[in-house]
Structure formats: C-alpha cells, structure tokens
C-alpha cells in the first residue's frame, strides 16, 4: 500500500474523532475545546490541534471547535461525502452480519450488491441488498461503478476472488478473510480487519491488571 | 479504562509483530534484524528496538532477533500463555461467525460456552461450543472461571447484558455491539471492535488516491 503524506496514526484517529463528535452532538454539545476533546479521548490538546492542522485551519483560539462544523470537515476528509459504492463478496455469517447490521450508508458508502456461490442465496435480498451469482461478478462490475469490495469469503476463496476483483478494476478491498491479499508492491488498497489484534490487546490489559493485583498483595 | 504504563500505541503494535513473526516462521525465516522487520512493517528499526526494550532485553546487537524466541516472548507479554477463558453472549450472525471461524485457541483463549435467548439455539453446539440459555448465565459464571466476555448481542441488549456480566464479576469485555458499554470511570476493561473506523480509513485512502490522480491530470 502506497505511503500516505499524512501519517497512518493521524488517519486512524480521524474516525475516532468522528465518533466522539457524533456522541457529543447527540448529547447536545455544540462547542468543545481541544482540552475537553482531548480529555474525553485520552489525547493531549496539542496532539489534537496538530492532527487537525494537517488538514487546514479550523477552530478559533479561545473559542474551541464548533462540533457540527468539525464533524462535517472530518467527514469530508474521510471521503464520506464522495458517494462511494461497494459490493460485498461472500454472504456467510460475517457477510450476513455486515449486510444486516452495519449501516454502510451512515459512513457515506452505498452497498449496491452482494455476491455468493450458493444457489439458495442467489436471487434473495437482505436488508435491501440483492444477492447475485458470482458468475455475474465481472459483468456487474463492468456495468456499475464500484469503488470498494468487501471481502467476506472463506479463506480458500480469498486469493482467487481478489484476482478477479483486481482484473475487473477494483483497487480497494475491505478484507475480513485474515489472508494477506497482495504483495508489498501492490497498489491495491487493502484494509484488513484483524479480530485477533483486538482480542490480544484486551488479553494484554487483562494480564497487566492481574499482575498489578498480584503485586499489591 | 485505566491507563497502562506502556503506551497504547506500543500495545497495539504487539499483535502486528506477532502476526508478522508467525508469517516469517511459516516461510522458514529463523532470524531477523530490526531493520528488515521494520521494513516489512513500515516502521523504523529504532522504533522496533524501542518497543521491545519496554519489555526487557532481547535480540543481540548485530545478530538480530531469533524469530521463535521473539514470538514466544511477545505471546507471553500479550498473555497468550495464561489460559484465559471466554464466554460468548449472543449467537447471531456475528457471534456465529466468531464461533465458527475465529480460532480463539490460536490466541491462547478457550471459548468455554455461548449464551443466547432463542430456544431453537439453546442446547445446540457449534464448532464444539455449546449454546446455553441466558437464564443460566449467572449460575454458569459463578461455577466456572471466565476471564473475558465476548459481547455479540443486538444493540438494545448490550447494556442490560453488560450489567449482568459485571454483577457476576466479569471485568473484561470484547465488545462487538458498537454501544458505549461503560462510563469513563469504570474499571471494566472494554475492547471495542469498530468496523466503521476501518472502513473510514479505507475511504480516506481511496479519496487521497483519487485526489492525486486528479492532480496528475
């Protein structure tokens, strides 16, 4: 994946800012200082100001940030207003969970179709998304604008399906398969969901606490 | 969540190191320098040495790291050798996907039971994990050692179930519900899976590339 001009850490914080701002909006907060925002996110005010300054000036010294304006700005940086379209490949448990419960449209993405090989799924529709046959993948992609493929196929289908996607011009994949899809020199953007990273972080914190409790005895 | 002595960023990198070391092992690599490891992970050698030095000395100047020894050391730091036990609450699509496809034992965690309210699920077993009635939750937790609860219930059940877990002495939750489970002062460890953060990062990179292509025209 090509290196971005903005550091990966900054980019990873933007969705967290967005979630926090949505939360603040919902509780009726209209304006917030970098100090308060930092405290709620476990970041220093200067780190927050630095992150935002990467994308132009907003906020006014002494007045804090307008919550709705900052939210809109960050949503724009994240591309949420660009009308990206996605297809989902593989309607197993995880694909099904995403179609049913993950509000793609809340994040500015339209899920336009799903694909699977199982005859009993093809032609059915979940949460407004029709399931098509994998045989139609190439023809669908040639006729419809698609920006992102969500890959929720079984492990052994991950690489062959990725090849088909790339051959059809898809160059951004949201990967749930835990399989390394591309080599280091590929210019396909792959965003991996690694459940294990998250569980292991929790396991670390549990261990740390146990050790502290042990030491306190 | 209480603040750890080791920075969150370091802890988040440990599972990535682990995955990379597993990958290296599989391809027969036995020893690696911080330079090569850094290059494969997009980190500087000094950052890698600094990260590892937080947990004691390993690696030998000029000789690089032993892949299996480093792997074991990191697994230990992450608590993978502590035999943690987990229960999963909510056998919907996402719960089902985790039981069927996520190898808890690969990460040192034993999934000992699952719970649901749906009568048609109770008593059945998936991938060796029995589904019990939510009515049995408290009695099960009082009789069995459980370190981590995996929360995959629908949104509106998230808070009531969390209360029951905490009342039963559970203080580490792997949260898939997208609901903020605890207040900032809670000492319950909550690790959230936010699918949207990942999709938005991808959306950012897609946007960045489109802008570059536009500018190149």
Short mmCIF file of C-alpha atoms in Angstrom, two decimals:
data_model
loop_
_atom_site.label_atom_id
_atom_site.label_comp_id
_atom_site.label_asym_id
_atom_site.label_seq_id
_atom_site.Cartn_x
_atom_site.Cartn_y
_atom_site.Cartn_z
CA UNK A 1 0.00 0.00 0.00
CA UNK A 2 1.42 3.33 -1.02
CA UNK A 3 2.59 5.65 1.70
CA UNK A 4 0.30 8.50 2.51
CA UNK A 5 1.54 12.01 3.14
CA UNK A 6 -0.39 12.07 6.37
CA UNK A 7 0.80 9.56 8.95
CA UNK A 8 -1.24 6.44 9.41
CA UNK A 9 -1.67 7.21 13.11
CA UNK A 10 -3.37 10.51 12.33
CA UNK A 11 -5.67 8.87 9.80
CA UNK A 12 -6.59 6.17 12.31
CA UNK A 13 -7.57 8.82 14.83
CA UNK A 14 -9.95 10.63 12.45
CA UNK A 15 -12.75 8.03 12.70
CA UNK A 16 -12.41 8.14 16.49
CA UNK A 17 -12.82 11.93 16.42
CA UNK A 18 -15.86 11.48 14.23
CA UNK A 19 -17.48 9.01 16.60
CA UNK A 20 -16.80 11.26 19.56
CA UNK A 21 -18.25 14.30 17.77
CA UNK A 22 -21.39 12.32 16.88
CA UNK A 23 -21.69 11.36 20.52
CA UNK A 24 -21.29 14.99 21.61
CA UNK A 25 -23.90 16.13 19.07
CA UNK A 26 -26.34 13.56 20.37
CA UNK A 27 -25.90 14.84 23.91
CA UNK A 28 -26.47 18.41 22.73
CA UNK A 29 -22.88 19.68 22.94
CA UNK A 30 -22.29 22.32 20.26
CA UNK A 31 -18.82 23.56 21.00
CA UNK A 32 -15.78 21.92 22.55
CA UNK A 33 -12.22 22.93 23.37
CA UNK A 34 -9.24 20.87 22.32
CA UNK A 35 -8.62 20.39 26.05
CA UNK A 36 -12.02 18.82 26.72
CA UNK A 37 -11.95 16.81 23.50
CA UNK A 38 -8.50 15.54 24.40
CA UNK A 39 -9.60 14.56 27.87
CA UNK A 40 -12.51 12.56 26.50
CA UNK A 41 -10.26 10.75 24.05
CA UNK A 42 -7.14 10.29 26.16
CA UNK A 43 -5.11 12.63 23.94
CA UNK A 44 -3.29 15.86 24.69
CA UNK A 45 -4.83 19.13 23.42
CA UNK A 46 -1.69 19.83 21.41
CA UNK A 47 -1.91 16.45 19.69
CA UNK A 48 -5.49 17.21 18.70
CA UNK A 49 -4.61 20.68 17.37
CA UNK A 50 -1.69 19.17 15.49
CA UNK A 51 -3.86 16.43 13.95
CA UNK A 52 -6.44 18.93 12.74
CA UNK A 53 -3.86 21.40 11.49
CA UNK A 54 -2.74 18.75 8.98
CA UNK A 55 -5.99 19.42 7.14
CA UNK A 56 -6.19 23.20 7.31
CA UNK A 57 -7.22 25.64 9.97
CA UNK A 58 -10.34 25.17 11.95
CA UNK A 59 -11.36 26.11 15.43
CA UNK A 60 -10.64 29.53 16.82
CA UNK A 61 -8.15 30.18 19.59
CA UNK A 62 -10.05 30.53 22.86
CA UNK A 63 -13.41 29.59 21.38
CA UNK A 64 -12.92 25.90 20.80
CA UNK A 65 -14.34 23.94 17.92
CA UNK A 66 -17.86 24.01 16.58
CA UNK A 67 -18.94 20.38 16.93
CA UNK A 68 -21.11 20.22 13.76
CA UNK A 69 -18.57 22.13 11.62
CA UNK A 70 -15.67 19.98 12.80
CA UNK A 71 -17.74 16.85 12.24
CA UNK A 72 -18.53 17.89 8.68
CA UNK A 73 -14.92 18.76 7.99
CA UNK A 74 -13.63 15.40 9.23
CA UNK A 75 -16.36 13.53 7.35
CA UNK A 76 -15.15 15.33 4.21
CA UNK A 77 -11.51 14.40 4.86
CA UNK A 78 -12.57 10.78 5.26
CA UNK A 79 -14.37 10.85 1.92
CA UNK A 80 -17.80 10.26 3.41
CA UNK A 81 -19.36 12.81 1.04
CA UNK A 82 -17.98 11.21 -2.13
CA UNK A 83 -20.76 8.67 -2.63
CA UNK A 84 -18.55 5.59 -2.74
CA UNK A 85 -20.19 2.37 -3.84
CA UNK A 86 -19.35 -1.05 -2.52
CA UNK A 87 -20.11 -4.66 -3.30
CA UNK A 88 -19.86 -7.46 -0.78
CA UNK A 89 -18.47 -10.84 -1.78
CA UNK A 90 -19.43 -13.85 0.34
CA UNK A 91 -22.72 -13.93 2.23
CA UNK A 92 -21.68 -16.25 5.05
CA UNK A 93 -22.11 -15.35 8.70
CA UNK A 94 -19.84 -12.35 8.63
CA UNK A 95 -21.11 -11.06 5.28
CA UNK A 96 -24.64 -11.51 6.50
CA UNK A 97 -23.86 -9.67 9.73
CA UNK A 98 -22.46 -6.72 7.77
CA UNK A 99 -25.42 -6.55 5.37
CA UNK A 100 -27.94 -6.78 8.19
CA UNK A 101 -26.34 -4.69 10.90
CA UNK A 102 -23.60 -2.47 9.55
CA UNK A 103 -25.09 0.78 8.30
CA UNK A 104 -22.86 1.40 5.29
CA UNK A 105 -24.87 4.49 4.42
CA UNK A 106 -24.11 6.05 7.83
CA UNK A 107 -20.49 6.14 6.65
CA UNK A 108 -21.26 7.51 3.21
CA UNK A 109 -20.96 4.19 1.41
CA UNK A 110 -23.71 2.62 -0.69
CA UNK A 111 -23.72 -1.17 -0.66
CA UNK A 112 -25.07 -1.84 -4.12
CA UNK A 113 -24.89 -5.63 -4.44
CA UNK A 114 -23.73 -8.83 -2.77
CA UNK A 115 -22.37 -11.95 -4.44
CA UNK A 116 -22.24 -15.59 -3.43
CA UNK A 117 -21.87 -19.03 -4.98
CA UNK A 118 -24.66 -20.75 -3.02
CA UNK A 119 -27.73 -21.27 -5.24
CA UNK A 120 -30.11 -20.95 -2.28
CA UNK A 121 -28.87 -17.41 -1.60
CA UNK A 122 -28.77 -16.11 -5.16
CA UNK A 123 -31.79 -14.00 -6.00
CA UNK A 124 -32.68 -13.36 -2.38
CA UNK A 125 -32.33 -9.99 -0.77
CA UNK A 126 -31.21 -8.95 2.70
CA UNK A 127 -31.84 -5.54 4.16
CA UNK A 128 -32.46 -4.24 0.63
CA UNK A 129 -29.29 -5.73 -0.87
CA UNK A 130 -29.78 -8.36 -3.58
CA UNK A 131 -27.51 -11.40 -3.68
CA UNK A 132 -26.19 -12.19 -7.15
CA UNK A 133 -24.31 -15.14 -8.53
CA UNK A 134 -20.51 -14.99 -8.54
CA UNK A 135 -20.82 -15.78 -12.25
CA UNK A 136 -22.18 -12.28 -12.73
CA UNK A 137 -19.34 -10.54 -10.86
CA UNK A 138 -17.36 -9.36 -13.88
CA UNK A 139 -20.39 -8.24 -15.87
CA UNK A 140 -21.80 -6.38 -12.88
CA UNK A 141 -18.51 -4.60 -12.20
CA UNK A 142 -18.16 -3.61 -15.85
CA UNK A 143 -21.63 -2.06 -15.88
CA UNK A 144 -21.75 -0.45 -12.44
CA UNK A 145 -19.43 1.98 -10.73
CA UNK A 146 -17.92 0.26 -7.69
CA UNK A 147 -15.19 1.78 -5.51
CA UNK A 148 -14.75 -0.77 -2.74
CA UNK A 149 -15.12 -4.54 -2.47
CA UNK A 150 -15.95 -6.01 0.93
CA UNK A 151 -14.33 -9.43 1.05
CA UNK A 152 -16.10 -11.88 3.37
CA UNK A 153 -15.45 -15.14 1.55
CA UNK A 154 -13.95 -18.29 3.13
CA UNK A 155 -10.15 -18.31 3.38
CA UNK A 156 -9.52 -20.53 0.37
CA UNK A 157 -11.55 -18.28 -1.90
CA UNK A 158 -9.75 -15.11 -0.79
CA UNK A 159 -6.94 -15.06 -3.34
CA UNK A 160 -8.85 -16.25 -6.43
CA UNK A 161 -11.64 -13.75 -5.76
CA UNK A 162 -9.11 -10.98 -5.18
CA UNK A 163 -7.55 -11.71 -8.57
CA UNK A 164 -10.94 -11.45 -10.22
CA UNK A 165 -11.68 -8.18 -8.45
CA UNK A 166 -8.36 -6.65 -9.46
CA UNK A 167 -8.78 -7.87 -13.05
CA UNK A 168 -12.14 -6.05 -13.05
CA UNK A 169 -10.52 -2.81 -11.97
CA UNK A 170 -11.31 -2.86 -8.24
CA UNK A 171 -8.39 -1.40 -6.31
CA UNK A 172 -9.75 -1.01 -2.79
CA UNK A 173 -10.65 -4.04 -0.69
CA UNK A 174 -12.04 -4.22 2.83
CA UNK A 175 -10.68 -7.59 3.85
CA UNK A 176 -12.27 -9.80 6.51
CA UNK A 177 -10.58 -13.03 5.44
CA UNK A 178 -7.39 -12.79 7.53
CA UNK A 179 -5.49 -13.74 4.36
CA UNK A 180 -2.70 -11.45 3.10
CA UNK A 181 -4.27 -10.48 -0.24
CA UNK A 182 -1.50 -8.63 -2.05
CA UNK A 183 2.25 -8.29 -2.07
CA UNK A 184 4.04 -5.28 -0.59
CA UNK A 185 4.38 -3.60 -4.01
CA UNK A 186 0.74 -3.82 -4.98
CA UNK A 187 -1.08 -0.57 -5.48
CA UNK A 188 -4.36 -2.12 -4.41
CA UNK A 189 -5.56 -0.54 -1.18
CA UNK A 190 -6.32 -3.30 1.31
CA UNK A 191 -7.77 -2.57 4.71
CA UNK A 192 -7.66 -5.63 6.92
CA UNK A 193 -9.93 -6.38 9.83
CA UNK A 194 -7.84 -8.39 12.25
CA UNK A 195 -10.10 -9.55 15.06
CA UNK A 196 -7.14 -11.19 16.76
CA UNK A 197 -5.27 -7.89 17.19
CA UNK A 198 -8.17 -6.58 19.18
CA UNK A 199 -8.57 -9.68 21.34
CA UNK A 200 -4.83 -9.76 22.06
CA UNK A 201 -4.85 -6.13 23.18
CA UNK A 202 -7.61 -7.00 25.61
CA UNK A 203 -5.64 -10.04 26.74
CA UNK A 204 -2.66 -7.77 27.36
CA UNK A 205 -4.68 -5.38 29.54
CA UNK A 206 -6.23 -8.26 31.50
CA UNK A 207 -2.73 -9.62 32.14
CA UNK A 208 -1.40 -6.24 33.18
CA UNK A 209 -4.19 -5.83 35.70
CA UNK A 210 -3.73 -9.33 37.10
CA UNK A 211 -0.03 -8.61 37.56
CA UNK A 212 -0.80 -5.36 39.37
CA UNK A 213 -3.29 -7.07 41.65
CA UNK A 214 -0.74 -9.78 42.34
CA UNK A 215 1.90 -7.17 43.15
CA UNK A 216 -0.49 -5.36 45.51
CA UNK A 217 -0.99 -8.45 47.63
CA UNK B 1 -10.31 2.15 31.22
CA UNK B 2 -7.31 2.60 33.46
CA UNK B 3 -4.16 3.94 31.94
CA UNK B 4 -1.47 1.44 31.22
CA UNK B 5 2.19 2.11 31.92
CA UNK B 6 3.02 1.10 28.39
CA UNK B 7 1.54 3.35 25.73
CA UNK B 8 -1.49 2.16 23.89
CA UNK B 9 0.32 2.54 20.56
CA UNK B 10 3.02 0.10 21.63
CA UNK B 11 0.46 -2.41 22.83
CA UNK B 12 -1.45 -2.13 19.54
CA UNK B 13 1.73 -2.91 17.63
CA UNK B 14 2.47 -6.11 19.56
CA UNK B 15 -0.22 -8.22 17.82
CA UNK B 16 1.08 -6.95 14.47
CA UNK B 17 4.61 -8.07 15.40
CA UNK B 18 3.20 -11.43 16.39
CA UNK B 19 1.40 -11.89 13.07
CA UNK B 20 4.50 -10.92 11.14
CA UNK B 21 6.68 -13.32 13.16
CA UNK B 22 4.20 -16.15 12.52
CA UNK B 23 4.37 -15.34 8.84
CA UNK B 24 8.18 -15.36 8.92
CA UNK B 25 8.20 -18.69 10.76
CA UNK B 26 5.91 -20.20 8.16
CA UNK B 27 8.23 -19.12 5.38
CA UNK B 28 11.20 -20.63 7.23
CA UNK B 29 12.84 -17.41 8.44
CA UNK B 30 14.59 -18.03 11.77
CA UNK B 31 16.37 -14.78 12.46
CA UNK B 32 15.60 -11.20 11.50
CA UNK B 33 17.21 -7.82 12.08
CA UNK B 34 15.23 -4.85 13.40
CA UNK B 35 15.99 -3.23 10.04
CA UNK B 36 14.33 -5.99 7.99
CA UNK B 37 11.47 -6.36 10.44
CA UNK B 38 10.90 -2.62 10.30
CA UNK B 39 10.90 -2.60 6.55
CA UNK B 40 8.29 -5.33 6.40
CA UNK B 41 6.07 -3.48 8.86
CA UNK B 42 6.60 0.09 7.73
CA UNK B 43 8.36 1.02 10.99
CA UNK B 44 11.84 2.32 11.69
CA UNK B 45 14.39 -0.07 13.25
CA UNK B 46 14.77 2.26 16.21
CA UNK B 47 11.03 2.24 16.84
CA UNK B 48 11.08 -1.54 16.87
CA UNK B 49 14.04 -1.69 19.26
CA UNK B 50 12.35 0.87 21.47
CA UNK B 51 9.08 -1.06 21.52
CA UNK B 52 10.80 -4.29 22.51
CA UNK B 53 13.03 -2.62 25.08
CA UNK B 54 9.89 -1.71 27.04
CA UNK B 55 9.63 -5.38 27.90
CA UNK B 56 13.23 -6.24 28.69
CA UNK B 57 16.24 -7.02 26.59
CA UNK B 58 16.05 -9.36 23.69
CA UNK B 59 17.89 -9.59 20.45
CA UNK B 60 21.63 -9.20 20.30
CA UNK B 61 23.37 -6.26 18.68
CA UNK B 62 24.48 -7.29 15.21
CA UNK B 63 22.78 -10.68 15.31
CA UNK B 64 19.15 -9.68 15.00
CA UNK B 65 16.27 -11.40 16.71
CA UNK B 66 15.57 -15.10 16.89
CA UNK B 67 12.11 -15.34 15.31
CA UNK B 68 10.78 -18.17 17.53
CA UNK B 69 12.21 -16.66 20.73
CA UNK B 70 10.83 -13.21 19.96
CA UNK B 71 7.48 -14.72 19.03
CA UNK B 72 7.29 -16.58 22.35
CA UNK B 73 8.29 -13.51 24.28
CA UNK B 74 5.63 -11.33 22.66
CA UNK B 75 3.00 -14.05 23.09
CA UNK B 76 3.88 -14.03 26.79
CA UNK B 77 3.59 -10.25 27.05
CA UNK B 78 0.15 -10.46 25.42
CA UNK B 79 -0.98 -13.03 27.98
CA UNK B 80 -1.45 -15.80 25.42
CA UNK B 81 0.08 -18.35 27.78
CA UNK B 82 -2.23 -17.58 30.69
CA UNK B 83 -5.09 -19.86 29.68
CA UNK B 84 -7.81 -17.22 29.64
CA UNK B 85 -11.36 -18.44 29.33
CA UNK B 86 -14.12 -16.67 27.48
CA UNK B 87 -17.86 -16.92 27.03
CA UNK B 88 -19.73 -15.51 24.07
CA UNK B 89 -23.10 -13.82 24.53
CA UNK B 90 -25.41 -13.61 21.53
CA UNK B 91 -25.27 -16.23 18.77
CA UNK B 92 -26.50 -14.07 15.88
CA UNK B 93 -24.58 -13.72 12.63
CA UNK B 94 -21.53 -12.15 14.16
CA UNK B 95 -21.46 -14.44 17.19
CA UNK B 96 -21.88 -17.39 14.88
CA UNK B 97 -19.08 -16.18 12.63
CA UNK B 98 -16.72 -15.91 15.61
CA UNK B 99 -17.59 -19.37 16.97
CA UNK B 100 -17.24 -20.99 13.57
CA UNK B 101 -14.26 -19.17 12.09
CA UNK B 102 -12.28 -17.34 14.73
CA UNK B 103 -9.73 -19.69 16.28
CA UNK B 104 -9.83 -18.46 19.88
CA UNK B 105 -7.36 -21.17 20.87
CA UNK B 106 -4.79 -19.86 18.37
CA UNK B 107 -4.67 -16.76 20.57
CA UNK B 108 -4.48 -18.62 23.84
CA UNK B 109 -8.15 -18.17 24.74
CA UNK B 110 -10.56 -21.02 25.44
CA UNK B 111 -14.15 -20.31 24.42
CA UNK B 112 -15.96 -22.35 27.04
CA UNK B 113 -19.63 -21.55 26.37
CA UNK B 114 -22.04 -19.43 24.36
CA UNK B 115 -25.35 -17.97 25.51
CA UNK B 116 -28.48 -16.91 23.69
CA UNK B 117 -32.17 -16.32 24.33
CA UNK B 118 -33.50 -18.13 21.25
CA UNK B 119 -34.99 -21.51 22.24
CA UNK B 120 -34.07 -23.06 18.88
CA UNK B 121 -30.37 -22.38 19.55
CA UNK B 122 -30.21 -23.46 23.19
CA UNK B 123 -28.79 -26.94 23.60
CA UNK B 124 -27.17 -26.97 20.17
CA UNK B 125 -23.45 -26.84 19.67
CA UNK B 126 -21.30 -25.08 17.06
CA UNK B 127 -17.69 -25.94 16.43
CA UNK B 128 -17.61 -27.68 19.83
CA UNK B 129 -19.12 -24.78 21.77
CA UNK B 130 -22.48 -25.46 23.42
CA UNK B 131 -25.15 -22.75 23.41
CA UNK B 132 -26.79 -22.25 26.80
CA UNK B 133 -29.83 -20.27 27.86
CA UNK B 134 -29.26 -16.70 29.05
CA UNK B 135 -31.19 -17.80 32.17
CA UNK B 136 -28.16 -19.87 33.10
CA UNK B 137 -25.64 -17.03 32.69
CA UNK B 138 -25.22 -16.14 36.36
CA UNK B 139 -25.08 -19.73 37.57
CA UNK B 140 -22.56 -20.65 34.86
CA UNK B 141 -20.32 -17.70 35.71
CA UNK B 142 -20.45 -18.48 39.40
CA UNK B 143 -19.37 -22.07 38.79
CA UNK B 144 -16.81 -21.60 36.02
CA UNK B 145 -13.74 -19.43 35.78
CA UNK B 146 -14.29 -16.88 32.99
CA UNK B 147 -11.91 -14.03 32.21
CA UNK B 148 -13.44 -12.42 29.13
CA UNK B 149 -16.97 -11.99 27.80
CA UNK B 150 -17.43 -11.62 24.05
CA UNK B 151 -20.46 -9.42 23.54
CA UNK B 152 -22.27 -10.05 20.24
CA UNK B 153 -25.85 -9.29 21.28
CA UNK B 154 -28.19 -6.87 19.46
CA UNK B 155 -27.73 -3.21 20.37
CA UNK B 156 -30.69 -2.96 22.76
CA UNK B 157 -29.44 -5.91 24.80
CA UNK B 158 -25.91 -4.50 25.13
CA UNK B 159 -26.34 -2.50 28.34
CA UNK B 160 -28.60 -4.87 30.29
CA UNK B 161 -26.32 -7.82 29.48
CA UNK B 162 -23.25 -5.79 30.43
CA UNK B 163 -24.81 -5.05 33.82
CA UNK B 164 -25.42 -8.74 34.39
CA UNK B 165 -21.85 -9.60 33.39
CA UNK B 166 -20.36 -7.00 35.70
CA UNK B 167 -22.63 -8.09 38.55
CA UNK B 168 -21.27 -11.61 38.02
CA UNK B 169 -17.70 -10.41 38.36
CA UNK B 170 -16.72 -10.18 34.69
CA UNK B 171 -14.44 -7.21 34.15
CA UNK B 172 -13.15 -7.65 30.61
CA UNK B 173 -15.49 -7.40 27.63
CA UNK B 174 -14.75 -7.77 23.92
CA UNK B 175 -17.49 -5.59 22.54
CA UNK B 176 -18.95 -6.00 19.05
CA UNK B 177 -22.16 -4.06 19.71
CA UNK B 178 -20.95 -0.55 18.81
CA UNK B 179 -22.61 0.60 22.05
CA UNK B 180 -20.54 2.50 24.64
CA UNK B 181 -20.79 -0.03 27.47
CA UNK B 182 -19.29 1.77 30.44
CA UNK B 183 -18.59 5.26 31.69
CA UNK B 184 -15.10 6.76 31.66
CA UNK B 185 -14.51 5.90 35.32
CA UNK B 186 -15.39 2.25 35.06
CA UNK B 187 -12.63 -0.21 35.80
CA UNK B 188 -14.11 -2.75 33.43
CA UNK B 189 -11.76 -3.35 30.51
CA UNK B 190 -13.74 -2.91 27.29
CA UNK B 191 -12.15 -3.55 23.92
CA UNK B 192 -14.38 -2.31 21.13
CA UNK B 193 -14.45 -3.57 17.58
CA UNK B 194 -15.40 -0.58 15.46
CA UNK B 195 -15.90 -1.79 11.91
CA UNK B 196 -16.62 1.76 10.82
CA UNK B 197 -13.16 3.03 11.84
CA UNK B 198 -11.63 0.54 9.48
CA UNK B 199 -13.98 1.31 6.57
CA UNK B 200 -13.43 5.05 7.02
CA UNK B 201 -9.66 4.65 6.93
CA UNK B 202 -10.06 2.82 3.64
CA UNK B 203 -12.39 5.54 2.41
CA UNK B 204 -9.72 8.10 3.31
CA UNK B 205 -7.03 6.30 1.31
CA UNK B 206 -9.33 5.88 -1.67
CA UNK B 207 -10.06 9.62 -1.56
CA UNK B 208 -6.41 10.52 -1.24
CA UNK B 209 -5.55 8.46 -4.29
CA UNK B 210 -8.40 9.91 -6.33
CA UNK B 211 -7.19 13.40 -5.46
CA UNK B 212 -3.65 12.53 -6.52
CA UNK B 213 -4.87 11.08 -9.81
CA UNK B 214 -6.96 14.18 -10.37
CA UNK B 215 -3.96 16.41 -9.65
CA UNK B 216 -1.79 14.40 -12.05
CA UNK B 217 -4.15 15.08 -14.96
#
